[in-house]
GROMACS .gro file of C-alpha atoms in nm:
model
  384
    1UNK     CA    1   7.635   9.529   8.813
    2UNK     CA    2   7.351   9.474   8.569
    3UNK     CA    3   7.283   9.148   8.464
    4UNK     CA    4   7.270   9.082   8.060
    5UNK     CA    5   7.104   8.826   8.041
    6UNK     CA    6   6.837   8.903   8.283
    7UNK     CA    7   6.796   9.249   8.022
    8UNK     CA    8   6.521   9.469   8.161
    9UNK     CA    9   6.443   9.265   8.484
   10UNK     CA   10   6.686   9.496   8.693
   11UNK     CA   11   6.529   9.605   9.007
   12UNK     CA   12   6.676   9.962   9.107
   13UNK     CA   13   6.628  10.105   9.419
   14UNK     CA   14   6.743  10.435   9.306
   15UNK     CA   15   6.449  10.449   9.080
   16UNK     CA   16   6.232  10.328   9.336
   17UNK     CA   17   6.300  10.674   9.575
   18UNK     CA   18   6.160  11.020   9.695
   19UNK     CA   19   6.215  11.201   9.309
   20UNK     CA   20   6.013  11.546   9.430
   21UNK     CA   21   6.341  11.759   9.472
   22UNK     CA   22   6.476  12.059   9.254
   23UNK     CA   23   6.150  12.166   9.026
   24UNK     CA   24   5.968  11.932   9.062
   25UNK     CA   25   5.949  11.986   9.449
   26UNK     CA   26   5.738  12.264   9.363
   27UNK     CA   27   5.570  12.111   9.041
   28UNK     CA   28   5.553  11.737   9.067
   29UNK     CA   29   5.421  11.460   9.193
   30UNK     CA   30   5.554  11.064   9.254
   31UNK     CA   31   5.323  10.799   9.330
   32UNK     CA   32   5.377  10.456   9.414
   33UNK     CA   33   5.091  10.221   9.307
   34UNK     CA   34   5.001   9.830   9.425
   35UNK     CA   35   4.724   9.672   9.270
   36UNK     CA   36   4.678   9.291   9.370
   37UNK     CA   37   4.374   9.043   9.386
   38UNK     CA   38   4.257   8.913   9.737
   39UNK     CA   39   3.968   8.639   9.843
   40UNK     CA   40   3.635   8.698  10.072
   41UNK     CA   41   3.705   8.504  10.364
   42UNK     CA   42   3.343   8.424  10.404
   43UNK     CA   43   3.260   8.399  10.054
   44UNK     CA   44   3.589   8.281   9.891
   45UNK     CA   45   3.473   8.515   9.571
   46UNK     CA   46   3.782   8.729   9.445
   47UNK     CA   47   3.832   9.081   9.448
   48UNK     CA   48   4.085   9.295   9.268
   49UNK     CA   49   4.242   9.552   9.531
   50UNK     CA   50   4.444   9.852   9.475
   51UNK     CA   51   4.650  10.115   9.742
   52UNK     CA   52   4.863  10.406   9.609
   53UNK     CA   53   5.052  10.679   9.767
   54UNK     CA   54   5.069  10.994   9.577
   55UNK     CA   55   5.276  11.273   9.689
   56UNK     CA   56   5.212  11.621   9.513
   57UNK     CA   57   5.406  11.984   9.521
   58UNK     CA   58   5.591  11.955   9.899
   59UNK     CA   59   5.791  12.253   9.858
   60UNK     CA   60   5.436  12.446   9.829
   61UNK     CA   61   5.292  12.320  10.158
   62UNK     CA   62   5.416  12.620  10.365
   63UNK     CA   63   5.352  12.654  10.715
   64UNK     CA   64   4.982  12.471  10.661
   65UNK     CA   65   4.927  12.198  10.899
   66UNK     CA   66   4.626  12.102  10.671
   67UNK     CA   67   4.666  11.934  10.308
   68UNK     CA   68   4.626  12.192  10.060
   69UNK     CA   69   4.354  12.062   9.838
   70UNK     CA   70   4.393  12.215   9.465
   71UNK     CA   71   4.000  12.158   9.352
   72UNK     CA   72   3.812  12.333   9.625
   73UNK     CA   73   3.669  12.668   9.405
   74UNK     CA   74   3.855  12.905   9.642
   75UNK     CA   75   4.168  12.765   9.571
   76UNK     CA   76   4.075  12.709   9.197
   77UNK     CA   77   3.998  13.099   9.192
   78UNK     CA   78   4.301  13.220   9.349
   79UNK     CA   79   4.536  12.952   9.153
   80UNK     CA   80   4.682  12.748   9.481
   81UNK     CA   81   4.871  12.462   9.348
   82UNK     CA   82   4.808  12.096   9.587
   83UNK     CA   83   5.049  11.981   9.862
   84UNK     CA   84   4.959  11.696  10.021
   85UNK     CA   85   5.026  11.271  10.088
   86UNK     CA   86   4.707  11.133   9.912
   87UNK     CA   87   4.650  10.752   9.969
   88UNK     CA   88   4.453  10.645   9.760
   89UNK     CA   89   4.238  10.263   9.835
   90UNK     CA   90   3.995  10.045   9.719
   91UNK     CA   91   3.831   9.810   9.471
   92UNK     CA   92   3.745   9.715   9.116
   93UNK     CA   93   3.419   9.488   9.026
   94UNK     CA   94   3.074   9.479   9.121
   95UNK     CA   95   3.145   9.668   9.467
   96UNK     CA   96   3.407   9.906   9.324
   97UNK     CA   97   3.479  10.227   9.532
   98UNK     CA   98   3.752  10.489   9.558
   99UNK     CA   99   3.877  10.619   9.878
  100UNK     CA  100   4.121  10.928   9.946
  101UNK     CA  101   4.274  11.039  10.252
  102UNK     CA  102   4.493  11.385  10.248
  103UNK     CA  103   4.781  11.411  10.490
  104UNK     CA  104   4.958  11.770  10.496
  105UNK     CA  105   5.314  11.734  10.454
  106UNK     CA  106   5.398  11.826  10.826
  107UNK     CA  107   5.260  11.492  10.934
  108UNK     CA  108   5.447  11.282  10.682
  109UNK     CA  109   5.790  11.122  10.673
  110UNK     CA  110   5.939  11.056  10.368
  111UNK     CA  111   6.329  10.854  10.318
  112UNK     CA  112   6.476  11.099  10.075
  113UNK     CA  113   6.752  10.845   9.952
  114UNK     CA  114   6.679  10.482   9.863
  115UNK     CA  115   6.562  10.214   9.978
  116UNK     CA  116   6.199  10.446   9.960
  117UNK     CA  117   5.973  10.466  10.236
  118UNK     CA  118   5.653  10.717  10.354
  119UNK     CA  119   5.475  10.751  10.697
  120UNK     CA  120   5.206  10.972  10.763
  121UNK     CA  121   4.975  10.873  11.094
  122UNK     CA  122   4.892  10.498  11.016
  123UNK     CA  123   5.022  10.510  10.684
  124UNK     CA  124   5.272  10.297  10.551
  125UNK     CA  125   5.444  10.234  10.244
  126UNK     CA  126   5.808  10.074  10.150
  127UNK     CA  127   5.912   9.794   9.844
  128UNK     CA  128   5.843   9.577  10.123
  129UNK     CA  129   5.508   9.661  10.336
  130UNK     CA  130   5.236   9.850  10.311
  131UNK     CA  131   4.979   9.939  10.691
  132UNK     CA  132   4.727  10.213  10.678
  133UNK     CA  133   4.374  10.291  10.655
  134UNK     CA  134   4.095  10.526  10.534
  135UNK     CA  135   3.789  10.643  10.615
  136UNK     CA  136   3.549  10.870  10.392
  137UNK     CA  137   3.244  10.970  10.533
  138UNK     CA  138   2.895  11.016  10.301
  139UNK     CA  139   2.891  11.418  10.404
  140UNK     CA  140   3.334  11.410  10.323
  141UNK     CA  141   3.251  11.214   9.957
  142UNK     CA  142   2.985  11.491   9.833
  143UNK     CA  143   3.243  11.755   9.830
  144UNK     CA  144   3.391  11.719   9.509
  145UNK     CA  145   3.753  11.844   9.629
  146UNK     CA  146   3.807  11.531   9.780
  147UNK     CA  147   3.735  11.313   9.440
  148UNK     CA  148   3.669  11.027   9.662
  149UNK     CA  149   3.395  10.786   9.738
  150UNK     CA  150   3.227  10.757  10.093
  151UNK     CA  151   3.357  10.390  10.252
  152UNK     CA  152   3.609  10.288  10.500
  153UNK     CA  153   3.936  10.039  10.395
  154UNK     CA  154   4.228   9.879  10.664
  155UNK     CA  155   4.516   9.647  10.503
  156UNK     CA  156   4.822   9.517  10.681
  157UNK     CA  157   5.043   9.360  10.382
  158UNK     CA  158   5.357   9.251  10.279
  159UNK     CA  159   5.552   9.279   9.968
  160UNK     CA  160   5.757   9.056   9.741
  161UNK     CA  161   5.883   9.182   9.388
  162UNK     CA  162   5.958   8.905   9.158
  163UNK     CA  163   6.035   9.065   8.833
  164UNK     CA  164   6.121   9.435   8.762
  165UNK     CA  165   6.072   9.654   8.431
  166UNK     CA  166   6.403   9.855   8.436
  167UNK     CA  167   6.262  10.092   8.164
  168UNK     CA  168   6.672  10.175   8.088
  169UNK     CA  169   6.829  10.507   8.019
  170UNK     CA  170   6.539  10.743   7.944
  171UNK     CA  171   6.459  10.720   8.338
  172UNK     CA  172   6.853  10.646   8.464
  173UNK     CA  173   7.049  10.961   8.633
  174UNK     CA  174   7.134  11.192   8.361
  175UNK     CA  175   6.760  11.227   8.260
  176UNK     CA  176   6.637  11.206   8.596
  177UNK     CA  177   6.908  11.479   8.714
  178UNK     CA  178   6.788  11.690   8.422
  179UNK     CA  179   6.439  11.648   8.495
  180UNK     CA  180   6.388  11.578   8.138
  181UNK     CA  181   6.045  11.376   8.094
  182UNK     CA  182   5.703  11.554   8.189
  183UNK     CA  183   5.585  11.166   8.340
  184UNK     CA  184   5.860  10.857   8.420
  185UNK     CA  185   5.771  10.503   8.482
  186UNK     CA  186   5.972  10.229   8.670
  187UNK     CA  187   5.819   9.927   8.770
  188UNK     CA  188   6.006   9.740   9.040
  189UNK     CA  189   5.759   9.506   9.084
  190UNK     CA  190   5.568   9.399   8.763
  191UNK     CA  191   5.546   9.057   8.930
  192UNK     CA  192   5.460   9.113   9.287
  193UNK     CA  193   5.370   8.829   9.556
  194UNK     CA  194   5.146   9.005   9.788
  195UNK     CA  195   5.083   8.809  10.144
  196UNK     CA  196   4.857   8.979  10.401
  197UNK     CA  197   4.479   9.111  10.541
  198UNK     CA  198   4.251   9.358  10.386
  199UNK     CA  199   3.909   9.520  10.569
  200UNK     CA  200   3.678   9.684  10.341
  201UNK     CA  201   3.295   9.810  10.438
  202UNK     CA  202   3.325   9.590  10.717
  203UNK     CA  203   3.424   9.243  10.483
  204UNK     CA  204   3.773   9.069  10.564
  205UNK     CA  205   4.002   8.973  10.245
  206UNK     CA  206   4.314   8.740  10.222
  207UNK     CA  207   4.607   8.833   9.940
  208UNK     CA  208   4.791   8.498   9.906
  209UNK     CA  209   5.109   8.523   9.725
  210UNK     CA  210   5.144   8.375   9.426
  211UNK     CA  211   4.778   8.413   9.401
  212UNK     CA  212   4.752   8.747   9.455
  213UNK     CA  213   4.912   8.830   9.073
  214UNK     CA  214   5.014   9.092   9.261
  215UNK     CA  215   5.198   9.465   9.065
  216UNK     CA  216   5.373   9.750   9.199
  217UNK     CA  217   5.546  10.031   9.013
  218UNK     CA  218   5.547  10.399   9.028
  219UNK     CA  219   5.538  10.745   8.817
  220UNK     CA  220   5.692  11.068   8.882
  221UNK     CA  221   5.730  11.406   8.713
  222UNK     CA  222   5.536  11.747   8.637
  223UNK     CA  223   5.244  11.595   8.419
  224UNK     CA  224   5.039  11.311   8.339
  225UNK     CA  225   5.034  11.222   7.928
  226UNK     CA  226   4.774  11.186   7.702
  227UNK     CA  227   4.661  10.928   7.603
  228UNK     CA  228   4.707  10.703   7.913
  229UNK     CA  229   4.841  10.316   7.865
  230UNK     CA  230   4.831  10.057   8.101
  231UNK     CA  231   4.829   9.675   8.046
  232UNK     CA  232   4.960   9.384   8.306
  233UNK     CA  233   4.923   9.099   8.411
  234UNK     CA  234   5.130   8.742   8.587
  235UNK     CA  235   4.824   8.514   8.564
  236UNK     CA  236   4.889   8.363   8.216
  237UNK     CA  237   4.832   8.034   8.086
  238UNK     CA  238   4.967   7.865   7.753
  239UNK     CA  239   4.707   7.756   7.529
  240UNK     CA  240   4.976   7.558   7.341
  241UNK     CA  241   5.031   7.309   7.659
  242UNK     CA  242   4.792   7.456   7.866
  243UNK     CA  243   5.024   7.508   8.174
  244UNK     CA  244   5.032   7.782   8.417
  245UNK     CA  245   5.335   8.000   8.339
  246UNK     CA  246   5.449   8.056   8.677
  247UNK     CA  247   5.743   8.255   8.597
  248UNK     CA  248   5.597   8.535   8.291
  249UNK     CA  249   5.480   8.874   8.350
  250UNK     CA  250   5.394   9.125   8.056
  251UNK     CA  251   5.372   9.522   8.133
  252UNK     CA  252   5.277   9.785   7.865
  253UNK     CA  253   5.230  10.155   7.906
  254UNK     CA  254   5.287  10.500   7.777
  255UNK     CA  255   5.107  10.710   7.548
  256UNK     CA  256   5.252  11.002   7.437
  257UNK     CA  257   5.536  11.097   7.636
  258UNK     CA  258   5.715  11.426   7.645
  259UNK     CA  259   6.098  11.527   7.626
  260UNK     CA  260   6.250  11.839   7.721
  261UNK     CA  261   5.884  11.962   7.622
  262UNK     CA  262   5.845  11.798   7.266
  263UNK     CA  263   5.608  11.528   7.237
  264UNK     CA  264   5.661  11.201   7.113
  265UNK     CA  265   5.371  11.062   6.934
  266UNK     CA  266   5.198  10.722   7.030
  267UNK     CA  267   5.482  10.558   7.238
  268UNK     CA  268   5.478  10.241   7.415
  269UNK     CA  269   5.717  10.064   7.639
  270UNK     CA  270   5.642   9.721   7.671
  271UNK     CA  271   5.826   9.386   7.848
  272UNK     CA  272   5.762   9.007   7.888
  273UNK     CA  273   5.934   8.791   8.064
  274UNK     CA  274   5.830   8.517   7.914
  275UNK     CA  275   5.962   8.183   8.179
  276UNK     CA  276   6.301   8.343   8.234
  277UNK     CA  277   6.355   8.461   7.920
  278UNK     CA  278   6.305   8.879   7.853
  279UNK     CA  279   6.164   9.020   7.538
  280UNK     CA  280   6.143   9.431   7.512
  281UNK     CA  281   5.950   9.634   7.277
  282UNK     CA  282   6.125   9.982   7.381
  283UNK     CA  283   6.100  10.298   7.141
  284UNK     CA  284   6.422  10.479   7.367
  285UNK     CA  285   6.652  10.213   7.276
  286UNK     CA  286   6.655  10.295   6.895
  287UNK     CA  287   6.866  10.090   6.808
  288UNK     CA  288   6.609   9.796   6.863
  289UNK     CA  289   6.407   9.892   6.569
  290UNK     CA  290   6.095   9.900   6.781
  291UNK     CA  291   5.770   9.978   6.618
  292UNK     CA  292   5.418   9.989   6.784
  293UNK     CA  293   5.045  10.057   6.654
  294UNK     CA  294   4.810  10.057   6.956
  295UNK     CA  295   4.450  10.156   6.965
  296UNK     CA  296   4.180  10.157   7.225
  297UNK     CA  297   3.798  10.138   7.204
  298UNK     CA  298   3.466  10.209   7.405
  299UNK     CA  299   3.129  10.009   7.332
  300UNK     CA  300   2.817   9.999   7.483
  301UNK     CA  301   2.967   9.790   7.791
  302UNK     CA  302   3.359   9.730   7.751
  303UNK     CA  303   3.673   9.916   7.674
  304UNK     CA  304   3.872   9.716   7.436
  305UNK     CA  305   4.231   9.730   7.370
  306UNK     CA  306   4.464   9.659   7.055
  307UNK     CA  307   4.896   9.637   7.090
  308UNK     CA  308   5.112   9.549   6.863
  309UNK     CA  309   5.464   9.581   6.855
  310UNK     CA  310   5.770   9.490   6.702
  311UNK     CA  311   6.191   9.505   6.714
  312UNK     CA  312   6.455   9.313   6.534
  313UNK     CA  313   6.400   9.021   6.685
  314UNK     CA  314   6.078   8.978   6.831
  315UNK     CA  315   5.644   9.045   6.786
  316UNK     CA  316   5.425   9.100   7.083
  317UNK     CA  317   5.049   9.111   6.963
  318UNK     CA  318   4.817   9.188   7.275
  319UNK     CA  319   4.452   9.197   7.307
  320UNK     CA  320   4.277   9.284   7.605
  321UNK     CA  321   3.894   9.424   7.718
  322UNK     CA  322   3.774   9.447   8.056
  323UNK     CA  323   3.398   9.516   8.158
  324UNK     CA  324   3.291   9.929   8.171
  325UNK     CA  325   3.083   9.788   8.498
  326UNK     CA  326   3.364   9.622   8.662
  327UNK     CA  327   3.633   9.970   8.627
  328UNK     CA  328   3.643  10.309   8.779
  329UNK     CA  329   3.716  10.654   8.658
  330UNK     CA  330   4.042  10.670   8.850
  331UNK     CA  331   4.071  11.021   9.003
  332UNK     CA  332   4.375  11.275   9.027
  333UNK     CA  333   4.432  11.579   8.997
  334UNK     CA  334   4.815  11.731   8.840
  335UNK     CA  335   5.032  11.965   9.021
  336UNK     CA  336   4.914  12.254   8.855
  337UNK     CA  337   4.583  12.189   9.029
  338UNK     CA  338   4.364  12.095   8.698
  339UNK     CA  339   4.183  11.748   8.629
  340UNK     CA  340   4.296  11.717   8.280
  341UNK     CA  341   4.138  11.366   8.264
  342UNK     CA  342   3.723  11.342   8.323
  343UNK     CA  343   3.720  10.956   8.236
  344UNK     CA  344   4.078  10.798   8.311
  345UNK     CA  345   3.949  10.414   8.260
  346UNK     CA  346   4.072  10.174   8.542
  347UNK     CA  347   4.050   9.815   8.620
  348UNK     CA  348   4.187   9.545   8.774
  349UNK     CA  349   4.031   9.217   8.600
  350UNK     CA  350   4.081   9.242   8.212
  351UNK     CA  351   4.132   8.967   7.974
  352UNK     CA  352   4.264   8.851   7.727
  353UNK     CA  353   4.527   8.701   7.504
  354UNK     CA  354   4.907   8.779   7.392
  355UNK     CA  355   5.040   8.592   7.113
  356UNK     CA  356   5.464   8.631   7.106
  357UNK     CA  357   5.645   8.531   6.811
  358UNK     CA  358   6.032   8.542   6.717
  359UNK     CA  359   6.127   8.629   6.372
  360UNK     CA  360   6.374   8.412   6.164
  361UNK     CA  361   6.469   8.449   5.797
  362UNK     CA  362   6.177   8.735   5.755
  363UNK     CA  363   5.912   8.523   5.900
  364UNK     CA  364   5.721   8.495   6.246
  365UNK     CA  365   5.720   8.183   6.430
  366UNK     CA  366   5.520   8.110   6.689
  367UNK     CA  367   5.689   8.104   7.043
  368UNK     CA  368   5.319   8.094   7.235
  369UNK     CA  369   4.958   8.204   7.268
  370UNK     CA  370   4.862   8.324   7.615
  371UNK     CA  371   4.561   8.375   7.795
  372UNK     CA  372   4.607   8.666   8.057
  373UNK     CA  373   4.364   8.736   8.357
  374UNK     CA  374   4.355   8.968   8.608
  375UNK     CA  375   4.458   9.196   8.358
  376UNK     CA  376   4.557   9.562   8.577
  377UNK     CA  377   4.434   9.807   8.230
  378UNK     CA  378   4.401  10.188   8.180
  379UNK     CA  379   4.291  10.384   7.966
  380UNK     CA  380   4.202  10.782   7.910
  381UNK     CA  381   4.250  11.106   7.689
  382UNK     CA  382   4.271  11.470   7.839
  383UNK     CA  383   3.948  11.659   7.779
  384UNK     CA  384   3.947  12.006   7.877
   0.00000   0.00000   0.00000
């Protein structure tokens, strides 16, 4: 039974599943994504990590045993659509890298009903553990079909979600039965303790829990939107008593989502759980009043991001950049086999501040000012 007073910190394994059935078996993808920060164990310096597992089109897979890649040119010519597991691994900063590995759906399990879980080989994922590897090779990484970096990543971790972002109706059965959205987001794991070893190139990592400011969530459905908005982060500290805020977690993203085919222009969904209590800045639930203006910029050596939103009750104003040198150009491609995105931003280690205020008698009152770190951001336009 859902908890009131907990409002949008309702975890849901039913959100959480396998959602590639009915149309979207054979035009969709889900993806479950884990980002988290981990130490050197010989230098003690701090890396931001991330592992995803991104399932595309498995009704189109056929009788191939291999994964059907959709940017090779033969397959661009002739119009195949992808099928394939892609994990997806690796790092943000100054040794950032990008590493995919393609199963083909005859060598992956998947739990169709909830709780969620997917094998292939290795491979593990589950809201509790994730085990696998990959290995790119320089000759694999120059063959642009792959979209992957050459390098070679092992992790053996375990999972434990704090604080969810129950996003409410817009991604509960009815609209999930009617495969209404083009893209849906739950986040079962905005706050995430991650505990556990990570290899990369040959360097051993340790994600320690609490430390870790760990996130998991995931996305399903037949497209990606445009623009792209991501914001998170658990590592905040109050500059009004300057203490650690153990138990606060802020999530924004969105864009411009689509229903039943009809855009809706320059939407964000944004939580905080701000020490226990929840404040929600959620354009579905009208009746909130919610209003956002958001913005994003590129200079010479950042990307910069502006949020501000508003309901009845409440004011969330959120600043963030991260460092150009420190991010990636996270690569996908959709389930109609085009890269619609040539520079999707992503990083792991933004900064910034959110100021949260609550509104009495007309006027905003200060509840805190926050400095976030390890800010997880994203940010990207489709150019064709």
């Amino acid at each position: 039974m859902k908890d009131r007073k907990n409002g949008f910190n309702q975890k849901d394994p039913e959100r959480n599943a396998f959602m590639l059935t009915g149309k979207f078996a054979r035009r969709g993808y889900d993806w479950w994504w884990h980002s988290f920060t981990a130490v050197n164990d010989a230098t003690g310096e701090e890396v931001p990590f991330f592992i995803e597992f991104f399932l595309c089109n498995p009704a189109l897979s056929g009788e191939s045993t291999r994964p059907i890649l959709g940017q090779f040119p033969e397959n661009q010519e002739r119009k195949v659509k992808p099928s394939y597991l892609m994990v997806k691994a690796g790092c943000w900063g100054k040794n950032k890298v990008q590493l995919h590995r393609f199963f083909s759906w005859k060598d992956v399990t998947v739990s169709e009903k909830a709780p969620y879980s997917v094998k292939a080989a290795e491979c593990f994922a589950s809201d509790t553990e994730l085990r696998g590897s990959v290995l790119v090779r320089e000759s694999q990484a120059k063959v642009p079909a792959y979209m992957s970096d050459a390098g070679e990543m092992k992790w053996d971790l375990r999972l434990n979600k704090k604080v969810a972002f129950n996003v409410g109706y817009g991604a509960g059965k009815i609209f999930r039965a009617l495969k209404a959205f083009e893209m849906y987001w739950h986040a079962e794991g905005m706050k995430t303790n991650v505990t556990g070893s990570i290899v990369l190139n040959g360097q051993s990592y340790t994600a320690r829990g609490e430390y870790s400011f760990g996130y998991s969530d995931k996305n399903w459905g037949c497209g990606f939107t445009s623009p792209w908005v991501w914001l998170s982060s658990c590592d905040l500290v109050s500059r009004k008593t300057s203490k650690r805020l153990n138990n606060s977690v802020f999530d924004i993203g969105g864009g411009r989502p689509k229903v039943f085919g009809i855009p809706l222009n320059r939407k964000l969904l944004s939580a905080f759980w701000y020490e226990g209590q929840p404040y929600e800045f959620n354009f579905s639930k009208f009746w909130t009043r919610t209003k956002t203006e958001f913005s994003s910029e590129e200079t010479e050596s950042e990307i910069i991001w502006h949020v501000k939103q508003e309901n009845k009750t409440a004011v969330m104003e959120t600043e963030v950049k991260c460092k150009k040198s420190d991010m990636l150009w996270v690569n996908y491609e959709d389930p109609d086999g085009q890269k619609m995105f040539k520079r999707l931003w992503n990083g792991g280690n933004g900064s910034g501040t959110v100021r949260l205020y609550k509104k009495e008698k007309g006027k905003k009152i200060l509840i805190d000012d926050i400095v976030a770190r390890h800010i997880g951001c994203e940010y990207g336009e489709f150019e064709r």
